[in-house]
Short mmCIF file of C-alpha atoms and ligand atoms in Angstrom, two decimals:
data_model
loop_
_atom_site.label_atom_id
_atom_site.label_comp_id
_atom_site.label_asym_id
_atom_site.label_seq_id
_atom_site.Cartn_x
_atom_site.Cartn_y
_atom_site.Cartn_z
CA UNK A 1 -15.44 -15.18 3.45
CA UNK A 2 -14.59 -11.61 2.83
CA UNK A 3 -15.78 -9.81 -0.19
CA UNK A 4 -13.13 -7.17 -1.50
CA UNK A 5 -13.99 -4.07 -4.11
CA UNK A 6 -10.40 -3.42 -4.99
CA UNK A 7 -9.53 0.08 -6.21
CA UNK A 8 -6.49 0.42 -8.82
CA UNK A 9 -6.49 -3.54 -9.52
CA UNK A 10 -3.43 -2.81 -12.18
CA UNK A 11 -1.49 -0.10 -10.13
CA UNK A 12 1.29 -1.29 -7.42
CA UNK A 13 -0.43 -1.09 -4.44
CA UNK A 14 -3.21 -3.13 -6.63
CA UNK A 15 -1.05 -6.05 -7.54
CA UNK A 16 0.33 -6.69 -3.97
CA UNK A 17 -3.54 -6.33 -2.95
CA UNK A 18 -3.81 -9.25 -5.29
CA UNK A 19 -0.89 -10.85 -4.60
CA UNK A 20 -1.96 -11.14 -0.99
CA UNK A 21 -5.84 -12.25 -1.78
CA UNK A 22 -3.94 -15.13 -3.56
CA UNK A 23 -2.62 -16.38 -0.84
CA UNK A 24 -5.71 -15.96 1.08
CA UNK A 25 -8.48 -17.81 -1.19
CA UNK A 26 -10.40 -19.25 1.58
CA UNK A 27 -10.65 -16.05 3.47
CA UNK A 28 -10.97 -13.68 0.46
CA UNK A 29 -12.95 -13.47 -2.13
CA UNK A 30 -12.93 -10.32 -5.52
CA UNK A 31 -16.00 -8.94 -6.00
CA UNK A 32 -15.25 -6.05 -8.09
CA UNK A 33 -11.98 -4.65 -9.54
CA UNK A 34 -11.19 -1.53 -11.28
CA UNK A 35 -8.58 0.14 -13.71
CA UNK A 36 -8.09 3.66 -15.20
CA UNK A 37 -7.94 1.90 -18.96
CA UNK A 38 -4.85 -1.10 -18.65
CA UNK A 39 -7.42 -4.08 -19.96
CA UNK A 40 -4.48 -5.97 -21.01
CA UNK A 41 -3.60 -7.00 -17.27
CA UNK A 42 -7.59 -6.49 -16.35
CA UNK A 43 -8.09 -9.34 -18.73
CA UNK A 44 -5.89 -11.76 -17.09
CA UNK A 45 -6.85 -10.47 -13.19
CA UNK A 46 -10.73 -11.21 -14.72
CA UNK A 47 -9.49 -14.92 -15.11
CA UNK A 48 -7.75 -15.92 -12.18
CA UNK A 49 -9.61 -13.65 -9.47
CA UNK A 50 -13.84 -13.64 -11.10
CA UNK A 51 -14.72 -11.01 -9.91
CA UNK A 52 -18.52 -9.88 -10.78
CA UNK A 53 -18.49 -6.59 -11.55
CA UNK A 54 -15.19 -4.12 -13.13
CA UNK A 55 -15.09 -0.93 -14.09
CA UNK A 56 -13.00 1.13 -16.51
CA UNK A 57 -12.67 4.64 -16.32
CA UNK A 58 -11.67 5.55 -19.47
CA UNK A 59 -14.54 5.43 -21.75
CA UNK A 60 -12.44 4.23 -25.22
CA UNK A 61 -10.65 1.40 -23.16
CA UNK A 62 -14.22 0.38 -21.75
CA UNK A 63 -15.63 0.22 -25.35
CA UNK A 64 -12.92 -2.00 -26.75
CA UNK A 65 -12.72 -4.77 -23.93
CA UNK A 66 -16.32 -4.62 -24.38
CA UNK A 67 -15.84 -5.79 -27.65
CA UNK A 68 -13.09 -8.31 -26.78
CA UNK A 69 -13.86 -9.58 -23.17
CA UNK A 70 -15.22 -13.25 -23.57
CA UNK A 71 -16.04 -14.06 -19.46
CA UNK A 72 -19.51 -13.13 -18.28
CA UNK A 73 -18.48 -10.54 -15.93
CA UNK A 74 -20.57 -7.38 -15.43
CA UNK A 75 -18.42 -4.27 -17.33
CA UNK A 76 -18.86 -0.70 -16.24
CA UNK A 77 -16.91 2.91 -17.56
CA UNK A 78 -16.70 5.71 -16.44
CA UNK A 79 -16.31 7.84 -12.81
CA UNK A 80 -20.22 7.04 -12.76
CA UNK A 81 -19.66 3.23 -13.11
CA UNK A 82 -16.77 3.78 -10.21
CA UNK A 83 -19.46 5.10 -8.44
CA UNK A 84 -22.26 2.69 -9.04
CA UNK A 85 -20.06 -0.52 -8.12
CA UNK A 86 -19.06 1.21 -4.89
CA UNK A 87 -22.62 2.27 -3.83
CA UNK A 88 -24.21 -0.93 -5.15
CA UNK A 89 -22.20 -3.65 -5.14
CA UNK A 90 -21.92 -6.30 -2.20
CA UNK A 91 -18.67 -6.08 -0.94
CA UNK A 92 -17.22 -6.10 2.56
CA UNK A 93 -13.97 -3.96 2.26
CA UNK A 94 -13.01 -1.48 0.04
CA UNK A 95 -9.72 -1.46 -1.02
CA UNK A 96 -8.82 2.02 -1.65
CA UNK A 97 -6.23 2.24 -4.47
CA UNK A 98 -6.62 4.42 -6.81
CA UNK A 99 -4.04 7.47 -7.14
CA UNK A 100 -4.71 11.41 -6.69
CA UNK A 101 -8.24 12.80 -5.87
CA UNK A 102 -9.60 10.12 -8.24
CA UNK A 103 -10.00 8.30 -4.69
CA UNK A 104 -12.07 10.41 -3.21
CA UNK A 105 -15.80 10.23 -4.43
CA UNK A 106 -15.88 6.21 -4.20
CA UNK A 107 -14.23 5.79 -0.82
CA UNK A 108 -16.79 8.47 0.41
CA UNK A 109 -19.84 5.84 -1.32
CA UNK A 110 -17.88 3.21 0.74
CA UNK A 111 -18.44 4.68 3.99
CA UNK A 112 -21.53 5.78 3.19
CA UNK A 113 -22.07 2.43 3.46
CA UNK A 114 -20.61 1.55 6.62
CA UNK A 115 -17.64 -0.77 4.72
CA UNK A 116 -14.29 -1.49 6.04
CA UNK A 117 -12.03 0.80 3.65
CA UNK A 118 -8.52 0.00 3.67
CA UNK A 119 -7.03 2.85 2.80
CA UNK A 120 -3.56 3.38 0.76
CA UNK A 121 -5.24 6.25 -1.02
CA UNK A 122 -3.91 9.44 0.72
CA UNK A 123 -5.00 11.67 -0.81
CA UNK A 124 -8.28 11.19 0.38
CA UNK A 125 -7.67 12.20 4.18
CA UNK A 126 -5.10 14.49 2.57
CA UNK A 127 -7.79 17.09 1.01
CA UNK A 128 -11.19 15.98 3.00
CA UNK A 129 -9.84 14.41 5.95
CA UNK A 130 -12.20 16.56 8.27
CA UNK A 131 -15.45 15.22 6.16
CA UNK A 132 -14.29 11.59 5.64
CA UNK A 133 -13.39 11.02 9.54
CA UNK A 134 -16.44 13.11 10.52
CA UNK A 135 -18.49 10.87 8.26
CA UNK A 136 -16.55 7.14 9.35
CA UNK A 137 -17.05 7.70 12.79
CA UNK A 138 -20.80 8.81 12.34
CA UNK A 139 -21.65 5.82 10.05
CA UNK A 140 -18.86 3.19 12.47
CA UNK A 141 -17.25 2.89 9.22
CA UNK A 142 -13.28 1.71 10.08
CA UNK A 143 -10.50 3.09 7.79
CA UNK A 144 -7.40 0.64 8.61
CA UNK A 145 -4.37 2.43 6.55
CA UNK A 146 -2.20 0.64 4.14
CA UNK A 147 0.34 3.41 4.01
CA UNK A 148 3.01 1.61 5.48
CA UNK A 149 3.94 4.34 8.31
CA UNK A 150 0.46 4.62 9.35
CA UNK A 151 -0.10 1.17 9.53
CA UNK A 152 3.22 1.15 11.75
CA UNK A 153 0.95 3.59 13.97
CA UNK A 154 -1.83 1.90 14.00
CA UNK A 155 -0.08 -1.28 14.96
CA UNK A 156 1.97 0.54 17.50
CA UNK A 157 -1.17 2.07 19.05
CA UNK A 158 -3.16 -1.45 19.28
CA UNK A 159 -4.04 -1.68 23.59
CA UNK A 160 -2.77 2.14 24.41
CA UNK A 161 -5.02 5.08 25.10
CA UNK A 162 -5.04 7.76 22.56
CA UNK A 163 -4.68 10.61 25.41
CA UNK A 164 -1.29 8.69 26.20
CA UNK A 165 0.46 9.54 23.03
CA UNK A 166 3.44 12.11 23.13
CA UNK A 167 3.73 12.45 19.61
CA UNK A 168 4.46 9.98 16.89
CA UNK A 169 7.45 9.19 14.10
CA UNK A 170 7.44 9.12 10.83
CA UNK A 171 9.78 7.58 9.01
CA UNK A 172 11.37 8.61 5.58
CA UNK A 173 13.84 6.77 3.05
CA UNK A 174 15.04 10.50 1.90
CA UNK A 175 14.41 9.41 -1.67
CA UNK A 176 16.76 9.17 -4.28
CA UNK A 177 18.11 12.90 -4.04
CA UNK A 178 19.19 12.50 -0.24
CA UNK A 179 22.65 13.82 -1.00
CA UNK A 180 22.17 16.07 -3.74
CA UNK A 181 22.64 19.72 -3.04
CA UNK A 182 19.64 22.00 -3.67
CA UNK A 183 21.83 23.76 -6.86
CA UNK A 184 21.79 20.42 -8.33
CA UNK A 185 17.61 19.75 -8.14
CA UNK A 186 17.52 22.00 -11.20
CA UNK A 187 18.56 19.29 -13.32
CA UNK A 188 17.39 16.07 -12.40
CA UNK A 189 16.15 13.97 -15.10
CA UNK A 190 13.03 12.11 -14.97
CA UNK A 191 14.51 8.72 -14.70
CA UNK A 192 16.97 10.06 -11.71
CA UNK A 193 13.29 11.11 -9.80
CA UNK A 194 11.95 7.71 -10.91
CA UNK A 195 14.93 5.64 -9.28
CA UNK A 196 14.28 5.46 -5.29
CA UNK A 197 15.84 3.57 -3.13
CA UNK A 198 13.85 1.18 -1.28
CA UNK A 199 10.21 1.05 -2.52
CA UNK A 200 9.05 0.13 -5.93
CA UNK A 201 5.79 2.00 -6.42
CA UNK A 202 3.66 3.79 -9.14
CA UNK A 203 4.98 7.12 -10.98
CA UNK A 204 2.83 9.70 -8.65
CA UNK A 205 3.86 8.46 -5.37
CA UNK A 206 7.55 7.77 -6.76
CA UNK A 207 8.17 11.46 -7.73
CA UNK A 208 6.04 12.33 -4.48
CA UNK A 209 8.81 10.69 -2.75
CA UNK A 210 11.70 12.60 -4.75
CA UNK A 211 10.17 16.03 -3.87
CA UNK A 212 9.56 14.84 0.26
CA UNK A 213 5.91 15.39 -0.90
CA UNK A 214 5.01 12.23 -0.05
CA UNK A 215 6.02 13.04 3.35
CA UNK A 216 4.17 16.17 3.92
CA UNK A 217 1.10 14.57 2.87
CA UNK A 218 1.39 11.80 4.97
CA UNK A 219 1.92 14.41 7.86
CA UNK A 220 -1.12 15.53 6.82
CA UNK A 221 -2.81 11.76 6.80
CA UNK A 222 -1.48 11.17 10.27
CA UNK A 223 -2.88 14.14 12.04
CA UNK A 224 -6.63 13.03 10.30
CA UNK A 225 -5.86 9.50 11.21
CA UNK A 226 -4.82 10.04 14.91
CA UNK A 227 -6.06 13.27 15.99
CA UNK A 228 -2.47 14.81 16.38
CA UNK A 229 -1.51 18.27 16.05
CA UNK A 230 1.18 19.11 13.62
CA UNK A 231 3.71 19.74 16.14
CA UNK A 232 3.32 16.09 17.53
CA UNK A 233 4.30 14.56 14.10
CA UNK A 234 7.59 14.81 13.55
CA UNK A 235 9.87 12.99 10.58
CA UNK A 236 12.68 11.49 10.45
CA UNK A 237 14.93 10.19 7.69
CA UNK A 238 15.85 7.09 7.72
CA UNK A 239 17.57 5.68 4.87
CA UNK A 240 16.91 1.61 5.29
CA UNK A 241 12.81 1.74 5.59
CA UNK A 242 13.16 -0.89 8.19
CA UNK A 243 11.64 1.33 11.03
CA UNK A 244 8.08 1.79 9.23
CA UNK A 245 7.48 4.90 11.93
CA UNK A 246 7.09 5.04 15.80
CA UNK A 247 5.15 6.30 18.58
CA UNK A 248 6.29 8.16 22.07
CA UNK A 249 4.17 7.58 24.47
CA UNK A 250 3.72 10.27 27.41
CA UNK A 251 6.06 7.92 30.08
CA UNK A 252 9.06 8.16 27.05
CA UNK A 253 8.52 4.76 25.67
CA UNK A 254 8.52 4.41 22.10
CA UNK A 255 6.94 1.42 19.86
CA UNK A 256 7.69 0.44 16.09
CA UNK A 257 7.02 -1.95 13.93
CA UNK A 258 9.38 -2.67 11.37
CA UNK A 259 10.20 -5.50 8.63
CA UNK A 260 11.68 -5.52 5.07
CA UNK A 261 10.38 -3.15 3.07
CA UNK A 262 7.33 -4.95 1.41
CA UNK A 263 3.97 -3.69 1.06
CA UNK A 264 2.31 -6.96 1.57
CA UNK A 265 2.46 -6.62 5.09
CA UNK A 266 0.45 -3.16 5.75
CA UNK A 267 -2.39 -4.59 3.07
CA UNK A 268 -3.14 -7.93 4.93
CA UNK A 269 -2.61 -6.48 8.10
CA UNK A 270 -5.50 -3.66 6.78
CA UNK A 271 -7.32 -6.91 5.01
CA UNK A 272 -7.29 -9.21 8.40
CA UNK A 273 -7.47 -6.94 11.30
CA UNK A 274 -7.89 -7.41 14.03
CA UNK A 275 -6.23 -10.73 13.20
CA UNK A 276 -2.41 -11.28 11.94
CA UNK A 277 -2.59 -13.80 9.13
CA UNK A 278 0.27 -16.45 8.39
CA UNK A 279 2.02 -15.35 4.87
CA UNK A 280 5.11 -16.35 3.28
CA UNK A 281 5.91 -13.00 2.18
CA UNK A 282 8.97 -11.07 4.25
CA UNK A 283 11.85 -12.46 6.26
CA UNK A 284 13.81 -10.10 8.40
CA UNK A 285 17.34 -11.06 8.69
CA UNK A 286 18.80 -8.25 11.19
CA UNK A 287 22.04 -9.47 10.42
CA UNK A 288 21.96 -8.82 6.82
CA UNK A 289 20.54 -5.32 7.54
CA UNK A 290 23.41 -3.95 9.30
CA UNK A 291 22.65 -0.19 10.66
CA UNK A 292 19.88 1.16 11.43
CA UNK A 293 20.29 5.41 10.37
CA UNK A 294 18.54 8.68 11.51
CA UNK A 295 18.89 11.98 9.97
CA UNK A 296 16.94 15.46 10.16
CA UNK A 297 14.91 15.97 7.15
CA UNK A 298 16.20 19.30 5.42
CA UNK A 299 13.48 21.31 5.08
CA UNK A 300 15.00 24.22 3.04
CA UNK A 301 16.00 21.65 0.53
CA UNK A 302 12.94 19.54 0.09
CA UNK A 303 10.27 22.70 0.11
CA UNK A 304 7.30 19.87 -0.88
CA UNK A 305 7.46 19.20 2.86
CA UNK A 306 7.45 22.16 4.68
CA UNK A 307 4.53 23.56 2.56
CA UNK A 308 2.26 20.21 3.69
CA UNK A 309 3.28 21.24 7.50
CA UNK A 310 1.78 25.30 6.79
CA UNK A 311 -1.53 24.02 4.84
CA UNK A 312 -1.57 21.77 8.04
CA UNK A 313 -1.55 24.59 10.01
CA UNK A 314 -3.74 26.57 7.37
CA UNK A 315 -6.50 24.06 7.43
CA UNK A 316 -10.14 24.20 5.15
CA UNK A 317 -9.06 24.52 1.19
CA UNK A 318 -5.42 24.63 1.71
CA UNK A 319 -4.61 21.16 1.88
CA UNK A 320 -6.93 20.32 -1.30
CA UNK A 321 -4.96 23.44 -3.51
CA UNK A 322 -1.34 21.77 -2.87
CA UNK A 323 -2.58 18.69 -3.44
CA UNK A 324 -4.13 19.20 -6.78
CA UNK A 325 -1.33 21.86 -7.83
CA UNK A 326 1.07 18.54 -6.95
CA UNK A 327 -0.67 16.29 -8.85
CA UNK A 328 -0.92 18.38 -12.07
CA UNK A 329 2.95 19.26 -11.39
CA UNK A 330 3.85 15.65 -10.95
CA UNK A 331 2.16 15.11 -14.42
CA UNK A 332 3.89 18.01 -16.11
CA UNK A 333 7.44 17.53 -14.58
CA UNK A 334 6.59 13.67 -15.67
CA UNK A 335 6.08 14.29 -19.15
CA UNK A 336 9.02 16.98 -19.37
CA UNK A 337 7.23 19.56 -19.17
CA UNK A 338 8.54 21.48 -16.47
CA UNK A 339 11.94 20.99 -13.75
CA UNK A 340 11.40 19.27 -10.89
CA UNK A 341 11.95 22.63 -8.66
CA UNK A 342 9.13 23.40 -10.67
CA UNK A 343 6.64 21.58 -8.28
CA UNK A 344 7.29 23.69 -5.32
CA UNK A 345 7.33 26.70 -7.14
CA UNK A 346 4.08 26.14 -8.70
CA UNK A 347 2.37 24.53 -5.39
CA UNK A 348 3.37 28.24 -3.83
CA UNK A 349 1.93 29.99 -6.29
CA UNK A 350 -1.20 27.97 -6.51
CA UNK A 351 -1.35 28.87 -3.08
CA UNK A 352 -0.66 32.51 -2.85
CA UNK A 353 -3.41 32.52 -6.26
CA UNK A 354 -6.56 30.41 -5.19
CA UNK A 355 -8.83 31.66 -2.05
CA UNK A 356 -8.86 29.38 0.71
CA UNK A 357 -12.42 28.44 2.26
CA UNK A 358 -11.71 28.02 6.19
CA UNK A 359 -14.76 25.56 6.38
CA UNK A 360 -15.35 23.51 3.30
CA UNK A 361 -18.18 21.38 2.50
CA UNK A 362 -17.63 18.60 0.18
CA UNK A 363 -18.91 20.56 -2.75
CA UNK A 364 -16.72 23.33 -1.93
CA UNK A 365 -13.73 20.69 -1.98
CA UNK A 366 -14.43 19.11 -5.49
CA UNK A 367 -14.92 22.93 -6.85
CA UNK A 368 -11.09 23.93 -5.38
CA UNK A 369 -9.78 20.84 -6.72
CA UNK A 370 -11.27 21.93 -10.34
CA UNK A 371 -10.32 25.18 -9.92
CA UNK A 372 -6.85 24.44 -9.23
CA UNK A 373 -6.03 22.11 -11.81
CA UNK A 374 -7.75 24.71 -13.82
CA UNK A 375 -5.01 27.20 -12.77
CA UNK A 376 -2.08 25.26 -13.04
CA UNK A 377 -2.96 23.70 -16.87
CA UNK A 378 -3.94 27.49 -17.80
CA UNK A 379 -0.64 29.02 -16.29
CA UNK A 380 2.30 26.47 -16.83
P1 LIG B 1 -0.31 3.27 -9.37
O1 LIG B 1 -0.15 4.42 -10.28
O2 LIG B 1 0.65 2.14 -9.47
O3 LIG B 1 -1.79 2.65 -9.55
C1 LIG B 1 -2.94 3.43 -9.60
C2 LIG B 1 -4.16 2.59 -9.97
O4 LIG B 1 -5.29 3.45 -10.06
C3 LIG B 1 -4.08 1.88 -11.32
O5 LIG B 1 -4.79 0.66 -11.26
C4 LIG B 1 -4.79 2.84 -12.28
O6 LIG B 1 -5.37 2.15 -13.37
C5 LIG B 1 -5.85 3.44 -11.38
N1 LIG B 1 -6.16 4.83 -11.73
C6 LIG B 1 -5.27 5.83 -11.93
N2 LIG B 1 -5.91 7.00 -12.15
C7 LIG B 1 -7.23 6.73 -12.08
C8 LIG B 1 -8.41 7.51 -12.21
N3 LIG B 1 -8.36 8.83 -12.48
N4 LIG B 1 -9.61 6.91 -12.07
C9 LIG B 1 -9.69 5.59 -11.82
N5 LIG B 1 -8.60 4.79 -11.68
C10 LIG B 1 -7.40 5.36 -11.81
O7 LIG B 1 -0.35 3.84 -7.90
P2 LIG B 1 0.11 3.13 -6.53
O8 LIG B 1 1.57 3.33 -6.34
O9 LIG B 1 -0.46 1.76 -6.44
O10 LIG B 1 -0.59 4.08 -5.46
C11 LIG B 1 -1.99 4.05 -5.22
C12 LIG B 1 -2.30 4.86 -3.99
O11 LIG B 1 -1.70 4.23 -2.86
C13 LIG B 1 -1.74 6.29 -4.02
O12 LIG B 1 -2.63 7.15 -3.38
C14 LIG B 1 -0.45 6.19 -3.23
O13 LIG B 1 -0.09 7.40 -2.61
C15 LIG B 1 -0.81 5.13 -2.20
N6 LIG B 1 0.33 4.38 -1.66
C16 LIG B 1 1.08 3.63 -2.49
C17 LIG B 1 2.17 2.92 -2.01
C18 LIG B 1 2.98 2.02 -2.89
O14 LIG B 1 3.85 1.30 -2.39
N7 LIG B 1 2.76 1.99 -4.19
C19 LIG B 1 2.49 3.00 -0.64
C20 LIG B 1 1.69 3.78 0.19
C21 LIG B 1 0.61 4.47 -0.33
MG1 LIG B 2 4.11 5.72 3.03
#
């Protein structure tokens, strides 16, 4: 029986975890779950799953279920209970699913710890990605990714050398604004960011995916997750999301791994690795799909994306100041605040403002991240 510390129990990636640990009761088993404050669904994850331990970040939310939670399970608050369950609790994987840089801090107490972390929180890799696969292969701690092109990869690469890659695939849906021209961008609404195409996921990653962000940053994973330079990851759009990415090897084959879209798949391949485990989730019916499309991404049009390939090629701070600029952009175009050609415009400046350190240490990466946010609230 596996124990499992799951992350973002009430976020998308966090349901499906759920949904898969369901059907998996005699392998799995919840030891601890945690939520940024939604107690409502907490309450009813509490009764089916038992888990020993939660935790609630926000402090309020924490205080109220206290008041109101009638099981016996152990209740923690606040980033320092996030931090206590992951360093203390017993627990065999670590689901990582929390959104934004929130993710960082307990996945690091994870591999501290020498834990399995199954990893759909990019972000992580995305700004520390030197330190945290430094640190796993140091302490043999084994990050299996959830993203669902990296799991593709991973999957792809099972039995193959890594010094017999050419370069590896990514795949894209486009997002919703695939056919709008860049004069249009200006006015997209919310709701028009919030509608894509093929994957039903949380706000963040949604708009992430309208922008191409989502992309670059998963550019960014891949090179941290298989030691490839930026000019051996190249994307692709491809409208269906049945291809999940590929990989070229040096003799010109290619391998991909593809299915519905459904992000059961990449979790309980992540959960059950090296093992494939029997699931009623996703049927493939090639016939219904049709066509399978390719398309160049347009850089020009979806800026997001070419900025993640220069911080890439930047390296130390870089990668931490988009991502932090994005995330506080993301909030702001989100709530109205700002258009979403707003992003990329203030990701650039963020960039062209805040120093880059070539060689961070972690300190130095939580202090950019602070600083940047600090920017970006102060300025916009
Ligand atoms: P989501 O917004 O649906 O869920 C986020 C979860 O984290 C929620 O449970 C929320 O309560 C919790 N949370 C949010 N902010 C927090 C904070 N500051 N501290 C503690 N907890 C916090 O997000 P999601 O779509 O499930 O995505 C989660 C992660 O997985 C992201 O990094 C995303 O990029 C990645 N991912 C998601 C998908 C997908 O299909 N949803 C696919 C690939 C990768
Ligand atoms: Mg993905």
């Amino acid at each position: 029986m596996q124990k499992i510390c799951l992350l973002g129990s009430t976020g998308s990636i966090g349901i499906n975890t759920l949904n898969v640990i369901r059907e998996n009761k005699h392998l799995f088993q919840v030891s601890c779950l945690t939520v940024n404050s939604k107690t409502e669904l907490l309450s009813k994850q509490i009764a089916e799953f038992k888990p020993e331990v939660v935790v609630i970040r926000d402090e309020k939310a924490a205080d109220n279920f206290r008041k109101i939670c009638s099981s016996k399970v152990e209740i923690l608050s606040g980033e320092e209970g996030l931090l206590n369950a992951t360093r203390d609790l017993e627990y065999d994987i670590l689901v990582s699913a929390l959104v934004g840089f929130a993710g960082l801090a307990p996945t690091i107490e994870a591999i501290r710890r020498k834990k399995r972390i199954a990893l759909a929180n990019k972000e992580t890799l995305v700004v520390a990605g030197k330190l945290i696969t430094e640190m796993a292969n140091k302490n043999g701690a084994e990050i299996i990714p959830v993203d669902s092109e990296h799991s593709a990869i991973f999957q792809s690469l099972v039995g193959e050398h890594e010094n017999s890659i050419r370069r590896i695939i990514l795949t894209a849906s486009g997002g919703p604004f695939r056919h709008h021209e860049i004069s249009e961008l200006g006015k997209v609404s919310v709701a028009d960011a919030l509608n894509h195409p093929n994957w039903s996921m949380g706000d963040k990653i949604t708009i992430d995916s309208a922008t191409m962000m989502n992309k670059g940053l998963e550019v960014i994973e891949a090179h941290w997750l298989f030691n490839l330079e930026a000019d051996d990851i190249e994307v692709v759009v491809h409208p269906q999301s049945i291809i999940h990415s590929m990989v070229e090897f040096i003799d010109g084959s290619i391998k991909a791994q593809l299915s519905i879209p459904d992000m059961k798949l990449p979790i309980i391949y992540a959960l059950g690795y090296p093992e494939r485990l029997k699931n009623s989730f996703t049927v493939t019916d090639f016939t219904k799909i049709g066509q399978l499309t390719f398309f160049e991404p347009d850089f020009s049009k979806f800026e997001c994306l070419k900025l993640a390939y220069d911080v890439l090629s930047q390296g130390g701070t870089a990668p931490c100041i988009l991502n932090a600029a994005n995330e506080i952009a993301v909030n702001k175009f989100l709530t109205e605040k700002i258009g979403f050609l707003d992003i990329p415009k203030i990701i650039n400046d963020s960039l062209n403002k805040i120093e880059v350190v070539s060689s961070p240490d972690i300190e130095t990466i939580f202090d950019c991240d602070r600083k940047t946010r600090e920017f970006v609230e102060l300025n916009y």
